[in-house]
CSV table of C-alpha atoms in Angstrom, one decimal:
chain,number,residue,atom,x,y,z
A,176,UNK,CA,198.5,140.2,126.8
A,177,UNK,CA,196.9,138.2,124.0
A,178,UNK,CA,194.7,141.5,123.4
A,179,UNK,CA,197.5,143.6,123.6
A,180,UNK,CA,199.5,141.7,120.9
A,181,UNK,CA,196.5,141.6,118.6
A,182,UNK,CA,195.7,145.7,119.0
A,183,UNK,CA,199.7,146.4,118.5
A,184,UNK,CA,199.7,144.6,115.5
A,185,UNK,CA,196.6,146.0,113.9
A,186,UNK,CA,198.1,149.5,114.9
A,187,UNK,CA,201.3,149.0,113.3
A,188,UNK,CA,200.0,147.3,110.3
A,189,UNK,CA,198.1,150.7,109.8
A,190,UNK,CA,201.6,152.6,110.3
A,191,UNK,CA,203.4,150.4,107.8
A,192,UNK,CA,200.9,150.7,105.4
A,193,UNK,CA,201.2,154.5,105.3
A,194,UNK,CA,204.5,154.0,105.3
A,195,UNK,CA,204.8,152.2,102.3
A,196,UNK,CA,202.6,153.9,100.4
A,197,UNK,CA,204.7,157.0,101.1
A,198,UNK,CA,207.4,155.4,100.2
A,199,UNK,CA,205.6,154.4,96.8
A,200,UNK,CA,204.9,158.0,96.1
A,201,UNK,CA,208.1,159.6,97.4
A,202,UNK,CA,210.5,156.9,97.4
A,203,UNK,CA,212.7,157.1,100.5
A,204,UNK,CA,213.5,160.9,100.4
A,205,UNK,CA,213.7,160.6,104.0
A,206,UNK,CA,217.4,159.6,103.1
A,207,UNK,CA,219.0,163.3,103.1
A,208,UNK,CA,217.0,163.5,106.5
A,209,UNK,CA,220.0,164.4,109.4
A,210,UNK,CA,218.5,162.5,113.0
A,211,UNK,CA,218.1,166.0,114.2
A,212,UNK,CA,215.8,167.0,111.5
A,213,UNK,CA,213.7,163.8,112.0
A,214,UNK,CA,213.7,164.8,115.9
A,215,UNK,CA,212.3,168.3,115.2
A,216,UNK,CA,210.1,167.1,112.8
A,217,UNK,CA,208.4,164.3,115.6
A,218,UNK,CA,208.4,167.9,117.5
A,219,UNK,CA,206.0,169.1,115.3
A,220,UNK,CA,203.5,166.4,114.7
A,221,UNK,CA,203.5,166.3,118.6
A,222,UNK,CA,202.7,169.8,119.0
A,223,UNK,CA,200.0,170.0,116.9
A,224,UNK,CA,198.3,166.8,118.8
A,225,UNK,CA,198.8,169.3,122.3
A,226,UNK,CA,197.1,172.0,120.2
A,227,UNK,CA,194.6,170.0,119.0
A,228,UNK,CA,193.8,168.2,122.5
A,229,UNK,CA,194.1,171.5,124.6
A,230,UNK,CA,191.9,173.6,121.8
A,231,UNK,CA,189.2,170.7,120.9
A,232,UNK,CA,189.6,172.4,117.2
A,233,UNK,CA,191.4,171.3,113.9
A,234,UNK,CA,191.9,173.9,110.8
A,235,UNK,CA,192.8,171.9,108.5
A,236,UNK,CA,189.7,169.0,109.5
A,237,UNK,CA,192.0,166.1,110.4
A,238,UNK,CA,192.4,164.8,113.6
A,239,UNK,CA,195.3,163.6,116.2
A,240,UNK,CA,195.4,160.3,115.0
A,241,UNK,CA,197.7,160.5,111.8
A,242,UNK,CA,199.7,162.5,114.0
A,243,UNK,CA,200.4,159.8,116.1
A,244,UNK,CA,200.9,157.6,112.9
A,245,UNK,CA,203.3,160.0,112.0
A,246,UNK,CA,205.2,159.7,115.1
A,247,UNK,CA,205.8,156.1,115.1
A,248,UNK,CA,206.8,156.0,111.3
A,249,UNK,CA,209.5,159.2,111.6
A,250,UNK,CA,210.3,157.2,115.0
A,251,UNK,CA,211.4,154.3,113.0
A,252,UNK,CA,213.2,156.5,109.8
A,253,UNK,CA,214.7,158.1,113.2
A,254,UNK,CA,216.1,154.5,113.9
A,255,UNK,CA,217.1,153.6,110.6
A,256,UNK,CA,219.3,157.3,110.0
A,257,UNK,CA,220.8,156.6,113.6
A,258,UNK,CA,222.2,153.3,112.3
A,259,UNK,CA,222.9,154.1,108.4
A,260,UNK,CA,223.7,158.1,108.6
A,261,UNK,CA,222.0,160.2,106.5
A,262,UNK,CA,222.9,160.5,102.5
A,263,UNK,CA,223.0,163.2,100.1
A,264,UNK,CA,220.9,161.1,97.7
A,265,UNK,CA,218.2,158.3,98.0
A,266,UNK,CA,220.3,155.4,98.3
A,267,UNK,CA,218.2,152.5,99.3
A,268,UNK,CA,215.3,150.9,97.6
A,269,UNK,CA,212.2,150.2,98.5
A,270,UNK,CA,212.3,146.7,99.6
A,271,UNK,CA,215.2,147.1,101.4
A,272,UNK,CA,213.4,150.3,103.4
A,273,UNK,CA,210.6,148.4,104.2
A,274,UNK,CA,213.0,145.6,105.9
A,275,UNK,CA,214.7,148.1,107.7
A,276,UNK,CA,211.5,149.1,108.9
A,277,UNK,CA,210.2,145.7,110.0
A,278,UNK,CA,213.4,145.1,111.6
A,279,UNK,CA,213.3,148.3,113.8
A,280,UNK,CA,209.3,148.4,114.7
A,281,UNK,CA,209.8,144.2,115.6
A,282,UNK,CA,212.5,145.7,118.2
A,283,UNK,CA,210.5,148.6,118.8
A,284,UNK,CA,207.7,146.0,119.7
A,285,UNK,CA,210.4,143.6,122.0
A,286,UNK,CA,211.0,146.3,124.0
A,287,UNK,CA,207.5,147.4,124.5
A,288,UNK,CA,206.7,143.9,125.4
A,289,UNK,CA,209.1,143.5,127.9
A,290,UNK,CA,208.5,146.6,129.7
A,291,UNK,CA,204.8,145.7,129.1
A,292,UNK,CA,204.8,142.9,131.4
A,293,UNK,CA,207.0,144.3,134.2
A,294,UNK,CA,204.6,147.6,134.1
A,295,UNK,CA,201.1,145.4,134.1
A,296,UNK,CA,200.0,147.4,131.3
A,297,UNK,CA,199.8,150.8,133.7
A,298,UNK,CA,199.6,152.0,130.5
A,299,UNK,CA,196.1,151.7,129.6
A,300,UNK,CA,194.8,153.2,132.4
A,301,UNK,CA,196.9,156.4,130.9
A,302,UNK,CA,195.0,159.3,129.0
A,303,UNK,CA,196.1,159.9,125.9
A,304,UNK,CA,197.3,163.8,126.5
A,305,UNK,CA,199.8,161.9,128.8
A,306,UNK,CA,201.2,160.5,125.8
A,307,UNK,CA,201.5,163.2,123.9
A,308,UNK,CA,203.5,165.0,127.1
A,309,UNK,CA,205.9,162.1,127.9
A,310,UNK,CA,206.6,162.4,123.7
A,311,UNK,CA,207.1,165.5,123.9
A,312,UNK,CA,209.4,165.0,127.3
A,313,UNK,CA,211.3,162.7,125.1
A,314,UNK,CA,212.0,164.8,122.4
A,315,UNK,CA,213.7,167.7,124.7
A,316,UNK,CA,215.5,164.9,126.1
A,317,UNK,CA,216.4,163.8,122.4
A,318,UNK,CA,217.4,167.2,121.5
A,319,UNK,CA,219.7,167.5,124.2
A,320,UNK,CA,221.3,164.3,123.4
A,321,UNK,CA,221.6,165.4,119.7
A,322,UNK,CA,223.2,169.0,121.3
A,323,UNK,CA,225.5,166.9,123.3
A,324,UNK,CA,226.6,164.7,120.6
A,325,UNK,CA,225.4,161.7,121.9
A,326,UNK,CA,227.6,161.8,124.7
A,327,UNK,CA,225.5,161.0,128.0
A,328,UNK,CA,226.6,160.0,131.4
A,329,UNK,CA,223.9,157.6,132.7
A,330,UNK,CA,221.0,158.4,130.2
A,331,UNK,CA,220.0,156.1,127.1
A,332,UNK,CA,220.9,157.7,123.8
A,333,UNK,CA,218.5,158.4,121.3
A,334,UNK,CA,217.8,155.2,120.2
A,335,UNK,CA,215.8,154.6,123.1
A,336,UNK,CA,214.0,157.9,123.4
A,337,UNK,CA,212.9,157.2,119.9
A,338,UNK,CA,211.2,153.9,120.1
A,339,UNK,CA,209.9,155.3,123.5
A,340,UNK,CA,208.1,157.5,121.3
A,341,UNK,CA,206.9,155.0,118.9
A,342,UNK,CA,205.5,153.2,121.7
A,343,UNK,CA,203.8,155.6,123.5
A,344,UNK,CA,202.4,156.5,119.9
A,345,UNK,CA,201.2,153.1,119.4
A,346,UNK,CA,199.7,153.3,123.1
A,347,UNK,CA,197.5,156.4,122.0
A,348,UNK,CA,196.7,154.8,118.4
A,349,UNK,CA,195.1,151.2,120.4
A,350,UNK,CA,193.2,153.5,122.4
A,351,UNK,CA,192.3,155.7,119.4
A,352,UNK,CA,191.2,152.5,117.8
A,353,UNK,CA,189.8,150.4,120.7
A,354,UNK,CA,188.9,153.1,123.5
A,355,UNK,CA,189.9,153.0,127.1
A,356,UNK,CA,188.9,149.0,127.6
């Protein structure tokens, strides 16, 4: 697991340096962002990676990885709307976004841990493209969640289909990084 701690942290220290970098340049415009939005937006950066992996061929010359970066950091803005709402104006700074977004990518992390060591890692021995379709399971799920206004009988809520997503986007990002060992 040693390995596994070392390759999730280099992954996400590549995810929340894009992230505040973005937030540098754009501030945290993600603010008027409704969760919905944010869900159909993960939708996107999801299909393009299927594109991508079924067609071997990339238009605009980049690859599936920022994708996946994508993913986990509009997973984590996902968390942060869920718990805040959205606004009609930016209304947090920039330190302040960049706590929330420790905060929710260390529980994002906890989680994966946890489920880490009851799964024995199953996850490695995975193909990326199976990320990209559990994510993209997850974000129907999501979607009907969000269409019935959060009110499930026996499923998680969002919340947990969201860092399921980051996860499995930081899954695809080791390998990415690392390859299949």
């Amino acid at each position: 697991m040693a390995d596994t701690k070392e390759q999730f942290e280099k992954v996400i220290g590549i995810c929340r340096d894009l992230f505040v970098k973005k937030l540098h340049d754009y501030g945290a415009s993600w603010r008027i962002m409704r969760p919905a939005s944010i869900t159909d937006q993960i939708f996107i950066k999801a299909k393009r990676i299927r594109t991508l992996e079924i067609t071997k061929e990339s238009k605009v010359g980049e690859g599936i990885y920022p994708e996946f970066v994508g993913i986990v950091n509009y997973g984590v803005i996902g968390l942060i709307q869920l718990e805040r709402g959205f606004a009609d104006k930016v209304d947090i700074a920039a330190d302040e976004a960049i706590a929330l977004y420790d905060r929710y990518i260390t529980a994002t992390k906890q989680l994966m841990y946890a489920k880490n060591a009851d799964y024995g890692e199953a996850w490695r021995d995975m193909r990326i493209a199976s990320y990209t379709d559990l994510i993209l399971t997850k974000i129907q799920r999501t979607k009907q969640i969000e269409n019935l206004g959060g009110a499930t009988l026996v499923s998680e809520g969002i919340d947990a289909n969201y860092m399921d997503m980051i996860n499995y986007s930081l899954f695809a990002l080791i390998k990415l990084e690392y390859g299949d060992n």
